[in-house]
Amino acid sequence: MSQVVVSPTTRHEGHSKLVLEVDDNGIVTQGNYLSITPVRGFEKFITGKPMEFAPVASSRFCGICPITHSTASVECIERALGIIPPKDGLVIRQLANMGNKLHSHPLHELLILPDFVKDPSASLAATVRIQKMRKIGQGIVDITGGEAIHAPNFRVGGMQKNMSEAAKRKIIEMLNQYEPIMKEQVDFMLATLKGNTEVPKKLGVHDRELMATDLNYGNSDLFETEYFYRFSEITPKSYYPGEIGMEACTSIPMIGGRTVEGGPRARLMRFKGFGAKDCGDFDPRGAMAINIARAMEIPIALARARELIQQLDTTKETLKKPPESGGDGKTLGVGANEAPRGVNVHTAKVKDGKITYYNCLVATTWNIPTIGKATEGQHYKWAEYVVRAYDPCVSCATHMIVVDEEGKLVDEAMI
């Protein structure tokens, strides 16, 4: 028995590490995957600020999925205040999320290309297609959100403003441009992934629960009724063996006392009947199935974006402005949004217009402990393939308060 350490792992967002116990044949007997991105304390400096600051700050968690953080942020505050945004505000908000997914999923394919595409010409052609798709996806977010990265139109109570008819026609045109490029790229990726003969067929197989609230956007009601009452959270020191937990920068969230997996496979299995028929020779419970499901989600996101833009009435209000002194300080608002890589959950309490409590359980936080588990049973050389299948957004996930089991501070220097 020996230990293999991969640090940092590569071709994903943020900094993370694999600590693998392996047998004499190099087979992983215990897999530990942990974030080593320093804690930044977003939730702490949001607390005490005006409620409109929360979506502004949380969208800065990272540059890959700022839209889902803005969405979960405004929604948790709206639910704490009992506010329902206007229909067309929600349509634009959902459309921005589809734009983010039309950008983020192709970006993941760019990151895994070196694993599966050895022909330089084929890799270059795929890269060109991917970059065109990303540009269009970001363009849709730019129009709907006001900016492609830290979109300022997301407001508590809806979206700051509606768009013009010209902007609506522009988005329709962009979606039409996206479709043929996407079709060529998705066909290429599915054929490449399913036709791979080198990757073990059961790579990344695990027995953990899949967690999903919606096929496209997210459903906070479903999260509250199905998952939240089974939720628990422990410190990394309690989860990881030995000294590993002292280095890990995320808490360990669980459903029913076990870690879970969120993301494209979870969504497609629950809402589209995804399974063995879609995965070629690969096990539908494994890492390659996640890559395949992610590719299959792109045309689903495109179809949903088309539905949304057709539903939008550009003459209607999009914002129901909340009272500046709103909030009782007691009601916990829960906002659950389906980020490209899993369920992103923000929770908040508001009193007199100011945040009195804020917490985030972002998509990769849920997936991190399951990723480690999923490396077990195969040679360690495949472990990073497993990591990349989850498309981890590690910087988003580094939100931890270092306390002991009694809630006492463990080490002030680490904060």
Coordinates of C-alpha atoms in Angstrom, one line a residue:
M1 CA 0.0 0.0 0.0
S2 CA 1.2 3.5 -0.8
Q3 CA -0.1 7.0 -1.3
V4 CA -0.3 9.0 -4.6
V5 CA -0.7 12.8 -4.4
V6 CA -1.7 14.9 -7.4
S7 CA -1.4 18.5 -6.6
P8 CA -2.7 20.6 -8.1
T9 CA -5.1 18.8 -10.3
T10 CA -5.4 20.4 -13.7
R11 CA -7.8 21.6 -16.4
H12 CA -10.6 22.8 -14.2
E13 CA -11.4 26.1 -12.4
G14 CA -9.6 26.7 -9.1
H15 CA -7.0 24.7 -7.1
S16 CA -7.6 21.2 -5.8
K17 CA -5.7 18.1 -4.8
L18 CA -6.1 14.3 -5.0
V19 CA -4.7 12.2 -2.1
L20 CA -5.1 8.5 -3.1
E21 CA -4.4 5.4 -1.2
V22 CA -3.4 2.7 -3.7
D23 CA -2.6 -1.0 -3.6
D24 CA 0.5 -2.7 -5.0
N25 CA -1.1 -2.6 -8.5
G26 CA -1.8 1.1 -8.4
I27 CA -5.6 0.6 -7.8
V28 CA -7.2 3.3 -5.7
T29 CA -8.5 1.9 -2.4
Q30 CA -9.4 5.2 -0.9
G31 CA -9.9 8.4 -2.9
N32 CA -9.7 11.9 -1.3
Y33 CA -10.4 14.9 -3.4
L34 CA -10.2 18.3 -1.7
S35 CA -10.1 22.0 -2.5
I36 CA -6.9 23.8 -1.6
T37 CA -8.1 27.2 -2.9
P38 CA -7.8 29.6 0.1
V39 CA -10.9 30.5 2.0
R40 CA -12.1 34.0 1.1
G41 CA -15.0 34.5 3.5
F42 CA -17.7 35.8 1.1
E43 CA -20.6 34.9 3.4
K44 CA -19.1 36.7 6.3
F45 CA -18.6 40.0 4.5
I46 CA -22.0 39.8 2.9
T47 CA -23.6 39.6 6.4
G48 CA -24.6 43.0 7.7
K49 CA -24.7 44.6 4.2
P50 CA -27.8 45.8 2.3
M51 CA -29.6 42.9 0.6
E52 CA -28.8 44.2 -2.9
F53 CA -25.1 43.7 -2.2
A54 CA -25.6 39.9 -1.9
P55 CA -26.0 39.1 -5.7
V56 CA -23.3 41.6 -6.5
A57 CA -20.8 40.0 -4.2
S58 CA -21.7 36.4 -4.7
S59 CA -21.4 36.7 -8.5
R60 CA -17.7 37.4 -7.8
F61 CA -17.2 33.8 -6.4
C62 CA -15.7 33.1 -9.8
G63 CA -15.9 34.0 -13.5
I64 CA -17.3 30.7 -14.8
C65 CA -20.7 30.5 -13.1
P66 CA -21.5 34.1 -11.9
I67 CA -25.0 33.9 -13.3
T68 CA -26.1 31.0 -11.2
H69 CA -24.8 32.7 -8.1
S70 CA -26.7 35.9 -8.9
T71 CA -29.8 33.8 -9.5
A72 CA -29.6 31.7 -6.3
S73 CA -28.7 34.9 -4.4
V74 CA -31.7 37.0 -5.5
E75 CA -34.0 34.1 -5.2
C76 CA -33.1 33.3 -1.6
I77 CA -33.6 36.9 -0.6
E78 CA -36.9 37.1 -2.5
R79 CA -38.1 34.0 -0.7
A80 CA -37.0 35.4 2.7
L81 CA -39.1 38.6 1.9
G82 CA -42.0 36.8 0.3
I83 CA -41.6 38.5 -3.1
I84 CA -42.5 37.0 -6.4
P85 CA -40.9 38.8 -9.4
P86 CA -42.9 39.7 -12.5
K87 CA -43.3 36.9 -15.1
D88 CA -41.1 38.6 -17.7
G89 CA -38.4 39.3 -15.2
L90 CA -38.2 35.6 -14.5
V91 CA -38.2 34.8 -18.2
I92 CA -35.1 37.0 -18.7
R93 CA -33.5 35.6 -15.6
Q94 CA -33.9 32.0 -16.9
L95 CA -32.7 33.0 -20.4
A96 CA -29.5 34.4 -18.8
N97 CA -29.0 31.1 -17.1
M98 CA -29.4 29.2 -20.5
G99 CA -26.9 31.6 -22.0
N100 CA -24.5 30.7 -19.2
K101 CA -25.0 27.0 -19.8
L102 CA -24.5 27.4 -23.6
H103 CA -21.2 28.9 -22.7
S104 CA -20.1 26.8 -19.8
H105 CA -20.8 23.3 -21.2
P106 CA -18.7 23.9 -24.3
L107 CA -15.9 25.2 -22.1
H108 CA -15.8 21.9 -20.3
E109 CA -15.4 20.1 -23.6
L110 CA -12.4 22.3 -24.3
L111 CA -10.9 21.2 -21.0
I112 CA -11.3 17.5 -21.7
L113 CA -10.3 17.5 -25.4
P114 CA -6.7 16.5 -24.6
D115 CA -7.9 13.4 -22.8
F116 CA -9.9 12.0 -25.7
V117 CA -8.9 13.7 -29.0
K118 CA -5.4 12.9 -30.1
D119 CA -5.6 14.1 -33.7
P120 CA -4.4 17.8 -33.8
S121 CA -6.6 18.7 -36.7
A122 CA -9.7 17.3 -35.1
S123 CA -8.8 19.0 -31.8
L124 CA -8.3 22.4 -33.6
A125 CA -11.6 22.1 -35.4
A126 CA -13.4 21.3 -32.1
T127 CA -11.7 24.2 -30.4
V128 CA -12.8 26.6 -33.1
R129 CA -16.4 25.4 -32.7
I130 CA -16.3 25.6 -29.0
Q131 CA -15.0 29.1 -28.9
K132 CA -17.8 30.2 -31.3
M133 CA -20.4 28.6 -29.1
R134 CA -18.9 30.2 -26.0
K135 CA -19.0 33.6 -27.6
I136 CA -22.7 33.3 -28.5
G137 CA -23.5 32.0 -25.0
Q138 CA -21.7 34.9 -23.3
G139 CA -23.4 37.3 -25.8
I140 CA -26.8 36.1 -24.6
V141 CA -25.8 36.7 -21.0
D142 CA -24.4 40.1 -22.0
I143 CA -27.8 41.2 -23.4
T144 CA -30.0 39.7 -20.7
G145 CA -27.8 40.4 -17.7
G146 CA -26.1 43.6 -18.7
E147 CA -22.6 42.1 -18.7
A148 CA -21.4 38.7 -19.5
I149 CA -19.5 38.0 -16.3
H150 CA -20.8 40.0 -13.3
A151 CA -24.3 40.8 -14.7
P152 CA -25.7 43.9 -13.0
N153 CA -29.3 43.4 -14.2
F154 CA -30.0 40.7 -11.5
R155 CA -31.9 42.5 -8.8
V156 CA -33.9 41.4 -5.8
G157 CA -37.5 41.4 -7.2
G158 CA -36.7 40.5 -10.8
M159 CA -34.4 42.0 -13.5
Q160 CA -33.5 45.6 -13.6
K161 CA -34.9 46.2 -17.0
N162 CA -36.6 44.6 -20.0
M163 CA -34.9 44.3 -23.4
S164 CA -35.8 46.0 -26.6
E165 CA -37.5 44.2 -29.5
A166 CA -34.2 44.7 -31.5
A167 CA -32.4 42.9 -28.7
K168 CA -34.9 40.1 -28.7
R169 CA -34.5 39.6 -32.4
K170 CA -30.7 39.6 -31.9
I171 CA -30.9 36.8 -29.4
I172 CA -33.2 34.8 -31.8
E173 CA -30.5 35.3 -34.5
M174 CA -27.7 34.2 -32.1
L175 CA -29.6 31.0 -31.2
N176 CA -30.0 30.3 -34.9
Q177 CA -26.3 30.8 -35.4
Y178 CA -25.5 28.5 -32.5
E179 CA -27.5 25.5 -33.7
P180 CA -25.5 24.2 -36.6
I181 CA -22.2 24.7 -34.8
M182 CA -23.6 23.0 -31.8
K183 CA -24.9 20.1 -33.7
E184 CA -21.5 19.4 -35.3
Q185 CA -19.8 19.7 -32.0
V186 CA -22.2 17.6 -30.0
D187 CA -22.2 14.8 -32.6
F188 CA -18.4 14.9 -32.6
M189 CA -18.1 14.7 -28.8
L190 CA -20.6 12.0 -28.4
A191 CA -19.0 9.8 -31.1
T192 CA -15.5 10.5 -29.5
L193 CA -16.6 9.7 -25.9
K194 CA -18.7 6.6 -26.7
G195 CA -16.1 5.3 -29.1
N196 CA -13.2 5.5 -26.7
T197 CA -11.7 2.1 -26.1
E198 CA -9.0 3.1 -23.6
V199 CA -11.0 4.4 -20.7
P200 CA -12.3 1.7 -18.3
K201 CA -16.0 1.1 -18.8
K202 CA -16.7 1.4 -15.1
L203 CA -14.5 4.4 -14.4
G204 CA -16.0 6.6 -11.7
V205 CA -18.8 4.3 -10.8
H206 CA -20.2 5.1 -7.3
D207 CA -23.4 4.4 -5.3
R208 CA -24.2 7.9 -4.1
E209 CA -27.6 9.6 -4.5
L210 CA -28.1 11.9 -7.5
M211 CA -29.5 15.3 -6.6
A212 CA -31.4 17.5 -9.1
T213 CA -34.3 19.9 -8.9
D214 CA -35.1 20.8 -12.5
L215 CA -34.0 20.0 -16.0
N216 CA -32.9 23.5 -16.8
Y217 CA -33.2 26.3 -14.3
G218 CA -33.8 25.1 -10.7
N219 CA -36.7 24.6 -8.3
S220 CA -36.3 25.9 -4.8
D221 CA -39.6 24.5 -3.7
L222 CA -38.5 21.0 -4.7
F223 CA -35.2 21.4 -3.0
E224 CA -36.8 22.4 0.3
T225 CA -39.4 19.6 0.3
E226 CA -37.2 16.8 -1.0
Y227 CA -33.6 17.6 0.1
F228 CA -33.4 20.3 2.7
Y229 CA -35.0 18.3 5.6
R230 CA -32.4 15.6 5.0
F231 CA -29.5 18.0 4.8
S232 CA -26.5 17.9 7.2
E233 CA -23.0 19.4 7.1
I234 CA -19.8 18.4 8.8
T235 CA -16.3 19.8 8.9
P236 CA -13.6 18.5 6.5
K237 CA -11.6 17.4 9.6
S238 CA -14.5 15.1 10.4
Y239 CA -14.7 13.6 6.9
Y240 CA -11.2 13.2 5.6
P241 CA -8.6 10.9 7.2
G242 CA -5.6 12.2 9.2
E243 CA -4.2 15.6 8.3
I244 CA -6.0 15.9 5.0
G245 CA -9.0 17.6 6.6
M246 CA -6.9 20.4 8.0
E247 CA -5.8 21.3 4.5
A248 CA -9.3 21.1 2.8
C249 CA -11.1 24.3 2.3
T250 CA -14.7 23.2 2.0
S251 CA -17.3 21.8 4.4
I252 CA -18.9 18.5 3.5
P253 CA -22.6 18.7 2.8
M254 CA -24.7 15.5 2.8
I255 CA -28.2 14.4 2.1
G256 CA -29.4 11.6 4.3
G257 CA -26.0 11.3 5.9
R258 CA -24.2 10.6 2.6
T259 CA -22.5 12.7 0.0
V260 CA -24.3 13.2 -3.3
E261 CA -23.7 14.0 -7.0
G262 CA -25.4 16.9 -8.8
G263 CA -25.0 18.0 -12.4
P264 CA -26.0 16.9 -15.9
R265 CA -26.3 13.2 -15.3
A266 CA -28.5 13.8 -12.2
R267 CA -30.7 16.2 -14.2
L268 CA -31.0 13.9 -17.2
M269 CA -31.6 10.8 -15.2
R270 CA -34.4 12.4 -13.2
F271 CA -36.1 14.4 -15.9
K272 CA -35.2 12.8 -19.3
G273 CA -34.8 9.1 -18.6
F274 CA -31.0 9.1 -19.2
G275 CA -29.5 5.7 -18.8
A276 CA -27.5 2.8 -20.3
K277 CA -29.1 3.3 -23.7
D278 CA -27.3 6.7 -23.9
C279 CA -23.9 5.6 -22.8
G280 CA -22.6 3.1 -25.3
D281 CA -20.5 0.5 -23.5
F282 CA -19.9 2.8 -20.5
D283 CA -21.6 2.3 -17.2
P284 CA -24.3 5.0 -16.7
R285 CA -23.2 5.4 -13.1
G286 CA -19.6 6.4 -14.1
A287 CA -17.5 9.3 -15.1
M288 CA -17.9 8.9 -18.9
A289 CA -21.7 9.0 -18.5
I290 CA -21.3 12.5 -16.9
N291 CA -19.3 13.7 -19.9
I292 CA -22.0 12.2 -22.3
A293 CA -24.9 13.7 -20.3
R294 CA -23.2 17.2 -20.4
A295 CA -22.9 17.0 -24.2
M296 CA -26.6 16.0 -24.4
E297 CA -27.7 18.9 -22.3
I298 CA -26.4 21.5 -24.7
P299 CA -29.3 21.1 -27.3
I300 CA -31.7 20.9 -24.4
A301 CA -30.5 24.3 -23.2
L302 CA -30.8 25.7 -26.7
A303 CA -34.4 24.5 -27.0
R304 CA -35.3 26.0 -23.7
A305 CA -33.6 29.3 -24.6
R306 CA -35.8 29.4 -27.8
E307 CA -38.9 28.8 -25.7
L308 CA -38.0 31.6 -23.3
I309 CA -37.2 34.2 -25.9
Q310 CA -40.6 33.5 -27.6
Q311 CA -42.4 33.9 -24.3
L312 CA -40.8 37.3 -23.5
D313 CA -43.1 40.3 -23.8
T314 CA -40.7 43.3 -24.1
T315 CA -43.4 45.8 -23.1
K316 CA -43.9 44.4 -19.6
E317 CA -42.4 45.2 -16.3
T318 CA -39.5 43.0 -15.1
L319 CA -38.9 44.2 -11.6
K320 CA -41.0 44.3 -8.4
K321 CA -38.9 46.5 -6.2
P322 CA -38.7 45.2 -2.6
P323 CA -39.3 47.5 0.4
E324 CA -36.0 48.9 1.6
S325 CA -36.9 48.0 5.2
G326 CA -38.2 44.5 4.3
G327 CA -37.4 41.3 6.2
D328 CA -38.2 40.0 9.7
G329 CA -34.7 38.5 10.4
K330 CA -36.3 35.1 11.1
T331 CA -37.5 33.7 7.8
L332 CA -34.9 31.6 6.0
G333 CA -35.0 32.1 2.3
V334 CA -33.7 29.2 0.2
G335 CA -32.7 29.7 -3.5
A336 CA -31.7 26.6 -5.4
N337 CA -30.5 27.0 -9.0
E338 CA -29.2 24.3 -11.4
A339 CA -25.7 25.5 -12.2
P340 CA -24.1 23.8 -15.1
R341 CA -22.2 21.5 -12.7
G342 CA -24.8 20.9 -10.1
V343 CA -27.3 22.3 -7.6
N344 CA -26.3 25.7 -6.3
V345 CA -28.0 26.6 -3.0
H346 CA -27.9 30.0 -1.3
T347 CA -29.7 30.7 2.0
A348 CA -30.3 34.1 3.6
K349 CA -32.2 36.0 6.3
V350 CA -33.0 39.7 6.0
K351 CA -34.0 42.2 8.6
D352 CA -34.8 45.9 7.8
G353 CA -33.3 45.5 4.3
K354 CA -30.0 44.1 5.6
I355 CA -28.6 40.6 5.4
T356 CA -28.4 39.0 8.9
Y357 CA -27.4 35.5 7.7
Y358 CA -26.0 34.2 4.5
N359 CA -24.7 30.8 3.5
C360 CA -23.9 29.1 0.2
L361 CA -23.7 25.4 -0.7
V362 CA -22.5 25.6 -4.2
A363 CA -22.6 22.9 -6.9
T364 CA -19.0 21.8 -6.5
T365 CA -19.2 21.7 -2.7
W366 CA -21.8 19.0 -3.0
N367 CA -19.7 17.1 -5.6
I368 CA -16.2 17.3 -4.1
P369 CA -16.4 14.4 -1.6
T370 CA -18.2 12.2 -4.2
I371 CA -15.5 12.9 -6.7
G372 CA -12.9 11.4 -4.3
K373 CA -15.1 8.4 -3.8
A374 CA -15.6 7.9 -7.5
T375 CA -11.8 7.5 -8.1
E376 CA -11.8 4.2 -6.1
G377 CA -11.6 0.8 -7.8
Q378 CA -9.5 1.9 -10.8
H379 CA -5.8 2.7 -11.4
Y380 CA -4.8 6.1 -10.1
K381 CA -3.7 7.2 -13.6
W382 CA -7.5 7.7 -14.4
A383 CA -8.2 9.7 -11.3
E384 CA -7.9 13.1 -13.0
Y385 CA -10.3 11.9 -15.7
V386 CA -12.8 11.4 -13.0
V387 CA -12.2 14.9 -11.5
R388 CA -12.6 16.6 -14.9
A389 CA -15.9 14.7 -15.7
Y390 CA -17.5 16.7 -12.8
D391 CA -16.2 20.0 -14.3
P392 CA -15.5 21.3 -10.7
C393 CA -15.6 25.0 -10.1
V394 CA -13.4 24.9 -7.0
S395 CA -13.1 28.6 -6.3
C396 CA -16.9 28.8 -5.9
A397 CA -16.7 26.1 -3.3
T398 CA -14.3 27.6 -0.8
H399 CA -16.6 28.9 1.8
M400 CA -15.8 27.5 5.2
I401 CA -15.9 28.6 8.8
V402 CA -13.2 26.7 10.8
V403 CA -14.8 25.7 14.0
D404 CA -14.8 22.5 16.1
E405 CA -17.7 20.3 16.9
E406 CA -18.9 22.7 19.6
G407 CA -18.8 25.7 17.4
K408 CA -15.6 27.1 18.8
L409 CA -12.9 28.7 16.7
V410 CA -10.2 26.2 15.7
D411 CA -7.5 28.4 14.3
E412 CA -7.9 32.2 13.9
A413 CA -4.9 32.4 11.5
M414 CA -6.8 30.3 9.0
I415 CA -9.7 32.7 8.6

